[in-house]
Amino acid sequence: MRTIKISITNDSSYLAHIRRFVYALGIEEGYTEDDISDICIATDEALTNVIKYAYGDTSGDIEISFFMEADKFSVLIADQGKTFNPSPISIPDIEKRIKQRAKGGLGRYLMRRVMDVIEYKAQPRGGNELLMVKYL
Amino acid sequence: MSKISINIRSRKSSTEEEIPIVEIGGSLDAHTAAQLEETFKIFLNNHQYKIIIDFSLLEYISSGGVGLFMSIIDEVREHSGDILLVNLRPGVLRVFQILGLHKIFQILYNEEDAVAKLVSSPKEVK
């Protein structure tokens, strides 16, 4: 298993860097374009949630670990922000959201659709950990 | 850094109506969505409810980017307008499809067809 850890501050300007990094990792590992695209989407959505909701206007670090194995790719995202209490991920009612003119709230569903495992863990000393796995 | 390019041009329909075409390029994510939102606000403030979005140069879209289109389509259609999406790359189209928004928006691969479709839709209710 190959492991790579990187750390960023909660700044959305890093999102594109991380996507490019994930893409390069996937190419190196010989993953298909579709799998790489799915991992990029899930990582981007998860980081966006941490930046927007766990930290909001406060500053903090986000640690991202990538675990590459022959049959699966895992991403672990850890933050020290506001604890997230995840509700079950359901299929969004798009018609209702359109009527409400809602902009957000689709990220977790998208993550769920492109990854095989999504596991949230609140940390005992505060913060969150999110593990996402894609079987290849 | 995440970057988005927004370029606005227009195309005249067979009925001499000027239809704005918003070309977006780069990445539409949490970092750049506010820029496109501003563009949309200007259109809506000017009562421009028939818009074509050209995605040819857009490499990435997040759920927040898709959500931006979702948030204005009700207002646009309320005024007998529409937003037509043209030339989506496969990765961008896939995000619309996963979220079920390909059933809400008309997605086309020919700009001329998009212009024709927009002007043949019902006229604005005054």
Short mmCIF file of C-alpha atoms in Angstrom, two decimals:
data_model
loop_
_atom_site.label_atom_id
_atom_site.label_comp_id
_atom_site.label_asym_id
_atom_site.label_seq_id
_atom_site.Cartn_x
_atom_site.Cartn_y
_atom_site.Cartn_z
CA MET A 1 0.00 0.00 0.00
CA ARG A 2 1.28 3.46 -0.90
CA THR A 3 0.33 6.33 1.39
CA ILE A 4 0.59 10.07 0.75
CA LYS A 5 -0.41 12.73 3.25
CA ILE A 6 -0.84 16.40 2.51
CA SER A 7 -2.08 19.27 4.59
CA ILE A 8 -3.83 22.47 3.51
CA THR A 9 -5.45 25.41 5.26
CA ASN A 10 -9.19 25.88 4.82
CA ASP A 11 -8.97 27.99 1.69
CA SER A 12 -11.11 27.10 -1.33
CA SER A 13 -8.36 28.32 -3.68
CA TYR A 14 -6.56 25.02 -2.93
CA LEU A 15 -9.38 22.90 -4.36
CA ALA A 16 -8.05 22.96 -7.91
CA HIS A 17 -4.54 22.07 -6.68
CA ILE A 18 -5.90 19.06 -4.82
CA ARG A 19 -7.92 17.92 -7.84
CA ARG A 20 -4.81 18.13 -10.02
CA PHE A 21 -2.83 16.22 -7.38
CA VAL A 22 -5.44 13.44 -7.21
CA TYR A 23 -5.52 13.27 -10.99
CA ALA A 24 -1.72 12.87 -11.16
CA LEU A 25 -1.82 10.17 -8.46
CA GLY A 26 -4.50 8.26 -10.35
CA ILE A 27 -2.56 8.41 -13.62
CA GLU A 28 0.58 7.19 -11.84
CA GLU A 29 -1.37 4.28 -10.37
CA GLY A 30 -2.86 3.42 -13.75
CA TYR A 31 -6.50 4.00 -12.73
CA THR A 32 -9.13 4.58 -15.42
CA GLU A 33 -10.15 8.14 -16.30
CA ASP A 34 -13.65 7.47 -14.89
CA ASP A 35 -12.28 6.25 -11.54
CA ILE A 36 -9.90 9.21 -11.30
CA SER A 37 -12.73 11.60 -12.13
CA ASP A 38 -14.92 10.05 -9.39
CA ILE A 39 -12.17 10.33 -6.76
CA CYS A 40 -11.51 13.96 -7.78
CA ILE A 41 -15.23 14.79 -7.45
CA ALA A 42 -15.58 13.13 -4.03
CA THR A 43 -12.40 14.71 -2.64
CA ASP A 44 -13.42 18.16 -3.92
CA GLU A 45 -16.93 17.88 -2.45
CA ALA A 46 -15.66 16.62 0.92
CA LEU A 47 -13.07 19.40 1.19
CA THR A 48 -15.67 22.00 0.20
CA ASN A 49 -17.89 20.84 3.06
CA VAL A 50 -15.02 21.07 5.56
CA ILE A 51 -14.05 24.55 4.33
CA LYS A 52 -17.64 25.85 4.31
CA TYR A 53 -19.23 24.14 7.28
CA ALA A 54 -16.63 22.69 9.66
CA TYR A 55 -14.47 25.81 9.64
CA GLY A 56 -16.68 28.51 8.08
CA ASP A 57 -15.07 31.86 8.87
CA THR A 58 -12.47 30.42 11.24
CA SER A 59 -9.10 29.23 10.00
CA GLY A 60 -7.80 25.71 10.42
CA ASP A 61 -5.87 22.89 8.83
CA ILE A 62 -7.17 19.98 6.82
CA GLU A 63 -5.14 16.80 6.58
CA ILE A 64 -5.75 14.62 3.54
CA SER A 65 -4.34 11.09 3.37
CA PHE A 66 -4.46 8.95 0.25
CA PHE A 67 -4.07 5.17 0.50
CA MET A 68 -3.45 3.39 -2.77
CA GLU A 69 -3.89 -0.35 -3.02
CA ALA A 70 -4.23 -2.69 -5.98
CA ASP A 71 -7.99 -3.06 -5.57
CA LYS A 72 -9.04 0.13 -3.80
CA PHE A 73 -8.27 3.81 -3.32
CA SER A 74 -9.06 5.44 0.03
CA VAL A 75 -9.10 9.08 1.05
CA LEU A 76 -9.12 10.12 4.70
CA ILE A 77 -9.92 13.77 5.44
CA ALA A 78 -9.38 15.06 8.97
CA ASP A 79 -10.19 18.50 10.35
CA GLN A 80 -10.39 20.20 13.72
CA GLY A 81 -13.53 22.17 12.91
CA LYS A 82 -17.11 22.07 14.12
CA THR A 83 -18.30 18.50 14.69
CA PHE A 84 -20.50 17.27 11.90
CA ASN A 85 -23.45 15.08 12.79
CA PRO A 86 -24.26 13.32 9.52
CA SER A 87 -27.84 12.54 8.63
CA PRO A 88 -28.44 9.61 6.26
CA ILE A 89 -27.76 10.53 2.64
CA SER A 90 -30.99 10.46 0.65
CA ILE A 91 -31.83 11.08 -2.99
CA PRO A 92 -32.35 14.85 -3.31
CA ASP A 93 -35.80 16.09 -4.30
CA ILE A 94 -34.62 18.22 -7.21
CA GLU A 95 -38.07 19.63 -8.11
CA LYS A 96 -38.52 20.85 -4.52
CA ARG A 97 -35.04 22.37 -4.43
CA ILE A 98 -35.70 24.20 -7.67
CA LYS A 99 -38.90 25.68 -6.24
CA GLN A 100 -36.95 26.68 -3.12
CA ARG A 101 -34.27 28.17 -5.41
CA ALA A 102 -31.68 26.29 -3.35
CA LYS A 103 -28.05 26.41 -4.40
CA GLY A 104 -26.45 23.77 -2.25
CA GLY A 105 -26.98 20.55 -0.38
CA LEU A 106 -26.09 18.12 -3.17
CA GLY A 107 -22.47 17.46 -2.30
CA ARG A 108 -22.87 14.47 0.01
CA TYR A 109 -25.25 12.75 -2.40
CA LEU A 110 -22.73 13.23 -5.20
CA MET A 111 -19.95 11.80 -2.99
CA ARG A 112 -22.17 8.83 -2.15
CA ARG A 113 -22.83 8.15 -5.83
CA VAL A 114 -19.20 8.19 -6.96
CA MET A 115 -17.60 6.35 -4.01
CA ASP A 116 -18.31 2.90 -2.51
CA VAL A 117 -17.82 3.76 1.17
CA ILE A 118 -18.49 7.04 3.00
CA GLU A 119 -17.83 6.97 6.75
CA TYR A 120 -17.94 9.96 9.09
CA LYS A 121 -16.34 9.81 12.52
CA ALA A 122 -16.54 12.60 15.03
CA GLN A 123 -13.22 12.89 16.86
CA PRO A 124 -13.25 12.61 20.67
CA ARG A 125 -11.21 15.81 21.00
CA GLY A 126 -13.26 17.71 18.43
CA GLY A 127 -13.12 17.78 14.67
CA ASN A 128 -14.13 15.20 12.12
CA GLU A 129 -12.72 12.38 10.10
CA LEU A 130 -14.18 11.25 6.82
CA LEU A 131 -13.12 8.06 5.11
CA MET A 132 -14.07 7.50 1.47
CA VAL A 133 -13.22 4.33 -0.41
CA LYS A 134 -13.50 3.45 -4.06
CA TYR A 135 -13.11 -0.17 -5.12
CA LEU A 136 -11.29 -0.45 -8.43
CA MET B 1 -5.62 28.08 -7.97
CA SER B 2 -9.17 27.45 -9.17
CA LYS B 3 -9.97 29.78 -12.03
CA ILE B 4 -13.04 30.42 -14.12
CA SER B 5 -13.28 32.42 -17.32
CA ILE B 6 -16.57 34.07 -18.21
CA ASN B 7 -17.04 35.59 -21.64
CA ILE B 8 -20.34 36.96 -22.88
CA ARG B 9 -21.25 37.33 -26.53
CA SER B 10 -24.57 37.32 -28.31
CA ARG B 11 -26.15 35.71 -31.30
CA LYS B 12 -29.06 37.02 -33.33
CA SER B 13 -31.98 34.67 -33.82
CA SER B 14 -34.02 34.36 -37.01
CA THR B 15 -36.51 36.68 -35.29
CA GLU B 16 -33.75 39.31 -34.78
CA GLU B 17 -33.70 38.68 -31.05
CA GLU B 18 -30.25 39.04 -29.42
CA ILE B 19 -29.59 35.94 -27.32
CA PRO B 20 -26.70 36.18 -24.83
CA ILE B 21 -24.25 33.31 -24.84
CA VAL B 22 -22.17 32.93 -21.72
CA GLU B 23 -18.97 31.00 -22.39
CA ILE B 24 -17.58 29.52 -19.22
CA GLY B 25 -14.15 27.92 -18.97
CA GLY B 26 -11.82 26.43 -16.39
CA SER B 27 -13.32 25.26 -13.10
CA LEU B 28 -16.72 25.99 -11.61
CA ASP B 29 -16.25 25.03 -7.97
CA ALA B 30 -16.71 26.47 -4.47
CA HIS B 31 -13.93 28.96 -5.14
CA THR B 32 -15.24 30.35 -8.42
CA ALA B 33 -19.05 29.93 -8.24
CA ALA B 34 -19.58 33.44 -6.82
CA GLN B 35 -18.19 34.99 -10.02
CA LEU B 36 -20.74 33.24 -12.21
CA GLU B 37 -23.47 34.00 -9.69
CA GLU B 38 -22.71 37.71 -10.13
CA THR B 39 -23.08 37.36 -13.91
CA PHE B 40 -26.44 35.64 -13.45
CA LYS B 41 -27.61 38.38 -11.07
CA ILE B 42 -26.87 41.00 -13.73
CA PHE B 43 -28.93 39.09 -16.31
CA LEU B 44 -31.87 38.67 -13.95
CA ASN B 45 -31.71 42.31 -12.83
CA ASN B 46 -31.87 43.30 -16.50
CA HIS B 47 -34.84 40.97 -17.06
CA GLN B 48 -32.82 38.86 -19.46
CA TYR B 49 -34.43 35.46 -19.09
CA LYS B 50 -33.26 33.70 -22.25
CA ILE B 51 -29.69 32.59 -21.86
CA ILE B 52 -27.40 30.03 -23.47
CA ILE B 53 -24.43 28.70 -21.51
CA ASP B 54 -21.56 27.40 -23.61
CA PHE B 55 -19.63 24.80 -21.60
CA SER B 56 -17.02 23.97 -24.30
CA LEU B 57 -14.11 25.22 -22.19
CA LEU B 58 -15.38 24.08 -18.78
CA GLU B 59 -13.19 21.30 -17.38
CA TYR B 60 -14.73 20.78 -13.96
CA ILE B 61 -18.03 21.41 -12.20
CA SER B 62 -18.84 20.72 -8.55
CA SER B 63 -22.27 20.17 -7.00
CA GLY B 64 -22.18 23.85 -5.98
CA GLY B 65 -21.63 24.84 -9.60
CA VAL B 66 -24.59 22.74 -10.74
CA GLY B 67 -26.59 24.18 -7.84
CA LEU B 68 -26.10 27.66 -9.22
CA PHE B 69 -28.08 26.75 -12.35
CA MET B 70 -30.66 24.98 -10.22
CA SER B 71 -31.15 28.12 -8.08
CA ILE B 72 -32.11 30.44 -10.95
CA ILE B 73 -34.06 28.22 -13.34
CA ASP B 74 -37.36 28.70 -11.47
CA GLU B 75 -37.16 32.50 -11.73
CA VAL B 76 -36.11 32.30 -15.38
CA ARG B 77 -38.99 29.98 -16.36
CA GLU B 78 -41.45 32.02 -14.30
CA HIS B 79 -40.73 34.78 -16.83
CA SER B 80 -41.19 32.43 -19.80
CA GLY B 81 -37.47 32.21 -20.36
CA ASP B 82 -35.03 29.32 -20.21
CA ILE B 83 -31.39 28.48 -19.76
CA LEU B 84 -30.05 26.12 -22.40
CA LEU B 85 -26.76 24.33 -21.87
CA VAL B 86 -24.55 23.58 -24.86
CA ASN B 87 -21.36 21.61 -25.54
CA LEU B 88 -20.87 19.91 -22.16
CA ARG B 89 -17.74 17.78 -21.86
CA PRO B 90 -18.37 14.18 -20.71
CA GLY B 91 -17.10 14.74 -17.12
CA VAL B 92 -19.27 17.82 -16.64
CA LEU B 93 -22.32 16.15 -18.21
CA ARG B 94 -21.87 13.21 -15.84
CA VAL B 95 -22.26 15.45 -12.77
CA PHE B 96 -25.55 16.84 -14.19
CA GLN B 97 -26.69 13.26 -14.89
CA ILE B 98 -25.79 11.90 -11.44
CA LEU B 99 -27.74 14.73 -9.81
CA GLY B 100 -30.70 14.21 -12.17
CA LEU B 101 -30.45 17.71 -13.61
CA HIS B 102 -30.16 16.51 -17.21
CA LYS B 103 -33.94 16.00 -16.95
CA ILE B 104 -34.47 19.59 -15.85
CA PHE B 105 -32.20 21.40 -18.30
CA GLN B 106 -32.13 21.08 -22.06
CA ILE B 107 -28.61 20.01 -23.02
CA LEU B 108 -27.65 20.50 -26.65
CA TYR B 109 -24.56 20.23 -28.81
CA ASN B 110 -25.42 22.84 -31.42
CA GLU B 111 -25.59 26.51 -30.58
CA GLU B 112 -27.78 27.38 -33.53
CA ASP B 113 -30.36 24.81 -32.42
CA ALA B 114 -30.25 26.27 -28.90
CA VAL B 115 -30.94 29.79 -30.22
CA ALA B 116 -33.84 28.48 -32.34
CA LYS B 117 -35.30 26.60 -29.38
CA LEU B 118 -35.11 29.64 -27.11
CA VAL B 119 -36.93 31.97 -29.48
CA SER B 120 -39.62 29.43 -30.24
CA SER B 121 -40.46 29.12 -26.52
CA PRO B 122 -43.47 31.12 -25.28
CA LYS B 123 -43.07 34.90 -25.26
CA GLU B 124 -42.52 36.78 -22.03
CA VAL B 125 -45.67 37.58 -20.09
CA LYS B 126 -45.83 41.35 -19.55
#
